[in-house]
């Protein structure tokens, strides 16, 4: 299959490596093309995971990575566009991508924070009538960190609950998507997929409740010593708000409660059993986190929690934990994170009725 990976983050490196190794014809574009210079000099991307270390050569054709200089070159004739970027990039990238997408393409946002709607709306505003499906899931398919020309993958997703916008294109989009990601499991629609996003549940409590150590130590592992029982209780309460919103909107189980991520038995979570241990054992998450600028604040809190709070308001579901964390984060950053967030109000969707939202999710913009 012809696949394009867009972006230069940790997940983008992991996606490029895995999809090329699976034998797909992979083109890879990033906005900062100069950042590919080291990779071009090396002639290959190195990947290290549970199978050892391998080198994926640059070049053309299946099993290779073709670096694209222009976004249009990456998009042209691709069947699947994979965008494993933080949702903070969506507004700008959606506008650039909108006039380029073509009939039959599937755009995959892992995860999306309702980015499926952001990209579809941009396509409509660009006047591009192409029949394009936008899909999003609850997490990156990889626990990954890049180091120069090497990407280290500590874990792979085993379940990817995924919704498609508009849902009328699901029957075409999901089989194609599963050719690249067999772990994809269908959920009702794009909003259901957005409400599977684990980032706004796991990261805001960890950074806010570890603010002292994060600002004191040069590096701190929020997933290892930073994950204590009191923080886990807050995480569970926050996740209960997410699940309550899903239930109020009529979405069915499984809701993928984050507690399953930490459990060693019971229902398998998105990364399978024992994934938390793999993450902490890797040491790759002992890092410096700037509480003003890090994506855990600007993506998972500013965009993710604001989306959760606004959707709760629209659905009539209280979200005191999400709102409280968002208020604390606003004080830390000196920003009004709700006003600057990704909310139904900001998207112009807060006045939709339940039936109006259902129509939008099914038929598209």
JSON list of C-alpha atoms in Angstrom, two decimals, residues 234-336:
[
{"chain": "A", "resi": 234, "resn": "UNK", "atom": "CA", "xyz": [-7.08, 11.58, 40.58]},
{"chain": "A", "resi": 235, "resn": "UNK", "atom": "CA", "xyz": [-6.45, 9.94, 37.20]},
{"chain": "A", "resi": 236, "resn": "UNK", "atom": "CA", "xyz": [-9.22, 7.42, 37.83]},
{"chain": "A", "resi": 237, "resn": "UNK", "atom": "CA", "xyz": [-11.63, 10.21, 38.83]},
{"chain": "A", "resi": 238, "resn": "UNK", "atom": "CA", "xyz": [-10.73, 12.18, 35.69]},
{"chain": "A", "resi": 239, "resn": "UNK", "atom": "CA", "xyz": [-11.18, 9.11, 33.52]},
{"chain": "A", "resi": 240, "resn": "UNK", "atom": "CA", "xyz": [-14.57, 8.48, 35.12]},
{"chain": "A", "resi": 241, "resn": "UNK", "atom": "CA", "xyz": [-15.65, 11.90, 33.80]},
{"chain": "A", "resi": 242, "resn": "UNK", "atom": "CA", "xyz": [-14.58, 10.90, 30.29]},
{"chain": "A", "resi": 243, "resn": "UNK", "atom": "CA", "xyz": [-16.50, 7.63, 30.51]},
{"chain": "A", "resi": 244, "resn": "UNK", "atom": "CA", "xyz": [-19.56, 9.43, 31.90]},
{"chain": "A", "resi": 245, "resn": "UNK", "atom": "CA", "xyz": [-19.56, 11.72, 28.85]},
{"chain": "A", "resi": 246, "resn": "UNK", "atom": "CA", "xyz": [-19.28, 8.72, 26.53]},
{"chain": "A", "resi": 247, "resn": "UNK", "atom": "CA", "xyz": [-22.22, 7.02, 28.24]},
{"chain": "A", "resi": 248, "resn": "UNK", "atom": "CA", "xyz": [-24.32, 10.19, 28.20]},
{"chain": "A", "resi": 249, "resn": "UNK", "atom": "CA", "xyz": [-23.79, 10.41, 24.43]},
{"chain": "A", "resi": 250, "resn": "UNK", "atom": "CA", "xyz": [-24.85, 6.80, 23.97]},
{"chain": "A", "resi": 251, "resn": "UNK", "atom": "CA", "xyz": [-21.45, 5.36, 23.11]},
{"chain": "A", "resi": 252, "resn": "UNK", "atom": "CA", "xyz": [-21.03, 1.71, 23.97]},
{"chain": "A", "resi": 253, "resn": "UNK", "atom": "CA", "xyz": [-18.39, -0.15, 25.94]},
{"chain": "A", "resi": 254, "resn": "UNK", "atom": "CA", "xyz": [-15.56, -0.93, 25.90]},
{"chain": "A", "resi": 255, "resn": "UNK", "atom": "CA", "xyz": [-14.58, 2.55, 27.05]},
{"chain": "A", "resi": 256, "resn": "UNK", "atom": "CA", "xyz": [-10.90, 1.57, 27.56]},
{"chain": "A", "resi": 257, "resn": "UNK", "atom": "CA", "xyz": [-10.57, 2.87, 31.14]},
{"chain": "A", "resi": 258, "resn": "UNK", "atom": "CA", "xyz": [-7.01, 3.98, 31.82]},
{"chain": "A", "resi": 259, "resn": "UNK", "atom": "CA", "xyz": [-6.89, 1.80, 34.94]},
{"chain": "A", "resi": 260, "resn": "UNK", "atom": "CA", "xyz": [-6.48, -1.19, 32.62]},
{"chain": "A", "resi": 261, "resn": "UNK", "atom": "CA", "xyz": [-3.17, 0.30, 31.43]},
{"chain": "A", "resi": 262, "resn": "UNK", "atom": "CA", "xyz": [-1.74, -0.13, 34.91]},
{"chain": "A", "resi": 263, "resn": "UNK", "atom": "CA", "xyz": [-3.32, -3.53, 35.62]},
{"chain": "A", "resi": 264, "resn": "UNK", "atom": "CA", "xyz": [-1.62, -6.88, 35.01]},
{"chain": "A", "resi": 265, "resn": "UNK", "atom": "CA", "xyz": [-4.90, -8.74, 34.55]},
{"chain": "A", "resi": 266, "resn": "UNK", "atom": "CA", "xyz": [-8.42, -8.01, 33.35]},
{"chain": "A", "resi": 267, "resn": "UNK", "atom": "CA", "xyz": [-9.28, -6.29, 30.07]},
{"chain": "A", "resi": 268, "resn": "UNK", "atom": "CA", "xyz": [-6.38, -5.58, 27.75]},
{"chain": "A", "resi": 269, "resn": "UNK", "atom": "CA", "xyz": [-5.73, -1.86, 27.26]},
{"chain": "A", "resi": 270, "resn": "UNK", "atom": "CA", "xyz": [-4.44, -0.17, 24.10]},
{"chain": "A", "resi": 271, "resn": "UNK", "atom": "CA", "xyz": [-0.80, -1.20, 24.64]},
{"chain": "A", "resi": 272, "resn": "UNK", "atom": "CA", "xyz": [-1.60, -4.62, 26.03]},
{"chain": "A", "resi": 273, "resn": "UNK", "atom": "CA", "xyz": [-0.72, -5.91, 29.50]},
{"chain": "A", "resi": 274, "resn": "UNK", "atom": "CA", "xyz": [2.49, -4.88, 31.21]},
{"chain": "A", "resi": 275, "resn": "UNK", "atom": "CA", "xyz": [3.00, -1.82, 29.01]},
{"chain": "A", "resi": 276, "resn": "UNK", "atom": "CA", "xyz": [3.47, 0.56, 31.95]},
{"chain": "A", "resi": 277, "resn": "UNK", "atom": "CA", "xyz": [6.39, -1.53, 33.16]},
{"chain": "A", "resi": 278, "resn": "UNK", "atom": "CA", "xyz": [8.00, -1.51, 29.70]},
{"chain": "A", "resi": 279, "resn": "UNK", "atom": "CA", "xyz": [7.66, 2.26, 29.60]},
{"chain": "A", "resi": 280, "resn": "UNK", "atom": "CA", "xyz": [9.32, 2.85, 32.95]},
{"chain": "A", "resi": 281, "resn": "UNK", "atom": "CA", "xyz": [12.00, 0.19, 32.39]},
{"chain": "A", "resi": 282, "resn": "UNK", "atom": "CA", "xyz": [13.11, 1.89, 29.17]},
{"chain": "A", "resi": 283, "resn": "UNK", "atom": "CA", "xyz": [14.30, 5.03, 30.97]},
{"chain": "A", "resi": 284, "resn": "UNK", "atom": "CA", "xyz": [13.34, 7.09, 27.90]},
{"chain": "A", "resi": 285, "resn": "UNK", "atom": "CA", "xyz": [10.69, 9.02, 29.83]},
{"chain": "A", "resi": 286, "resn": "UNK", "atom": "CA", "xyz": [13.15, 10.42, 32.39]},
{"chain": "A", "resi": 287, "resn": "UNK", "atom": "CA", "xyz": [13.13, 13.83, 30.80]},
{"chain": "A", "resi": 288, "resn": "UNK", "atom": "CA", "xyz": [12.99, 17.57, 31.19]},
{"chain": "A", "resi": 289, "resn": "UNK", "atom": "CA", "xyz": [9.43, 18.91, 31.05]},
{"chain": "A", "resi": 290, "resn": "UNK", "atom": "CA", "xyz": [8.87, 22.65, 30.81]},
{"chain": "A", "resi": 291, "resn": "UNK", "atom": "CA", "xyz": [5.46, 23.20, 32.38]},
{"chain": "A", "resi": 292, "resn": "UNK", "atom": "CA", "xyz": [4.71, 26.16, 30.13]},
{"chain": "A", "resi": 293, "resn": "UNK", "atom": "CA", "xyz": [5.63, 24.75, 26.75]},
{"chain": "A", "resi": 294, "resn": "UNK", "atom": "CA", "xyz": [5.69, 20.94, 26.84]},
{"chain": "A", "resi": 295, "resn": "UNK", "atom": "CA", "xyz": [3.10, 19.12, 24.75]},
{"chain": "A", "resi": 296, "resn": "UNK", "atom": "CA", "xyz": [1.63, 17.55, 27.91]},
{"chain": "A", "resi": 297, "resn": "UNK", "atom": "CA", "xyz": [0.56, 21.09, 28.80]},
{"chain": "A", "resi": 298, "resn": "UNK", "atom": "CA", "xyz": [-0.13, 22.61, 25.40]},
{"chain": "A", "resi": 299, "resn": "UNK", "atom": "CA", "xyz": [-1.66, 19.53, 23.76]},
{"chain": "A", "resi": 300, "resn": "UNK", "atom": "CA", "xyz": [-3.08, 17.23, 26.41]},
{"chain": "A", "resi": 301, "resn": "UNK", "atom": "CA", "xyz": [-4.14, 19.98, 28.83]},
{"chain": "A", "resi": 302, "resn": "UNK", "atom": "CA", "xyz": [-4.88, 23.09, 26.74]},
{"chain": "A", "resi": 303, "resn": "UNK", "atom": "CA", "xyz": [-6.50, 21.22, 23.87]},
{"chain": "A", "resi": 304, "resn": "UNK", "atom": "CA", "xyz": [-7.41, 17.86, 25.38]},
{"chain": "A", "resi": 305, "resn": "UNK", "atom": "CA", "xyz": [-8.92, 18.92, 28.69]},
{"chain": "A", "resi": 306, "resn": "UNK", "atom": "CA", "xyz": [-10.68, 21.93, 27.18]},
{"chain": "A", "resi": 307, "resn": "UNK", "atom": "CA", "xyz": [-12.29, 19.60, 24.64]},
{"chain": "A", "resi": 308, "resn": "UNK", "atom": "CA", "xyz": [-13.36, 17.23, 27.42]},
{"chain": "A", "resi": 309, "resn": "UNK", "atom": "CA", "xyz": [-14.80, 20.04, 29.57]},
{"chain": "A", "resi": 310, "resn": "UNK", "atom": "CA", "xyz": [-16.67, 21.63, 26.65]},
{"chain": "A", "resi": 311, "resn": "UNK", "atom": "CA", "xyz": [-18.09, 18.30, 25.51]},
{"chain": "A", "resi": 312, "resn": "UNK", "atom": "CA", "xyz": [-19.20, 17.61, 29.07]},
{"chain": "A", "resi": 313, "resn": "UNK", "atom": "CA", "xyz": [-20.98, 20.97, 29.21]},
{"chain": "A", "resi": 314, "resn": "UNK", "atom": "CA", "xyz": [-22.72, 20.26, 25.91]},
{"chain": "A", "resi": 315, "resn": "UNK", "atom": "CA", "xyz": [-23.74, 16.77, 27.05]},
{"chain": "A", "resi": 316, "resn": "UNK", "atom": "CA", "xyz": [-24.84, 17.95, 30.51]},
{"chain": "A", "resi": 317, "resn": "UNK", "atom": "CA", "xyz": [-22.12, 15.98, 32.33]},
{"chain": "A", "resi": 318, "resn": "UNK", "atom": "CA", "xyz": [-20.16, 17.70, 35.16]},
{"chain": "A", "resi": 319, "resn": "UNK", "atom": "CA", "xyz": [-16.36, 17.56, 34.83]},
{"chain": "A", "resi": 320, "resn": "UNK", "atom": "CA", "xyz": [-15.01, 19.08, 38.08]},
{"chain": "A", "resi": 321, "resn": "UNK", "atom": "CA", "xyz": [-11.67, 17.21, 37.97]},
{"chain": "A", "resi": 322, "resn": "UNK", "atom": "CA", "xyz": [-10.99, 18.17, 34.36]},
{"chain": "A", "resi": 323, "resn": "UNK", "atom": "CA", "xyz": [-12.04, 21.76, 35.03]},
{"chain": "A", "resi": 324, "resn": "UNK", "atom": "CA", "xyz": [-9.93, 21.91, 38.20]},
{"chain": "A", "resi": 325, "resn": "UNK", "atom": "CA", "xyz": [-6.79, 20.65, 36.46]},
{"chain": "A", "resi": 326, "resn": "UNK", "atom": "CA", "xyz": [-7.40, 23.06, 33.59]},
{"chain": "A", "resi": 327, "resn": "UNK", "atom": "CA", "xyz": [-7.73, 25.96, 36.04]},
{"chain": "A", "resi": 328, "resn": "UNK", "atom": "CA", "xyz": [-4.51, 25.01, 37.82]},
{"chain": "A", "resi": 329, "resn": "UNK", "atom": "CA", "xyz": [-2.74, 24.68, 34.49]},
{"chain": "A", "resi": 330, "resn": "UNK", "atom": "CA", "xyz": [-3.98, 28.14, 33.48]},
{"chain": "A", "resi": 331, "resn": "UNK", "atom": "CA", "xyz": [-2.45, 29.56, 36.66]},
{"chain": "A", "resi": 332, "resn": "UNK", "atom": "CA", "xyz": [0.84, 27.77, 35.98]},
{"chain": "A", "resi": 333, "resn": "UNK", "atom": "CA", "xyz": [1.11, 28.96, 32.38]},
{"chain": "A", "resi": 334, "resn": "UNK", "atom": "CA", "xyz": [-0.48, 32.38, 32.74]},
{"chain": "A", "resi": 335, "resn": "UNK", "atom": "CA", "xyz": [-2.86, 31.48, 29.91]},
{"chain": "A", "resi": 336, "resn": "UNK", "atom": "CA", "xyz": [-6.61, 31.04, 29.80]}
]
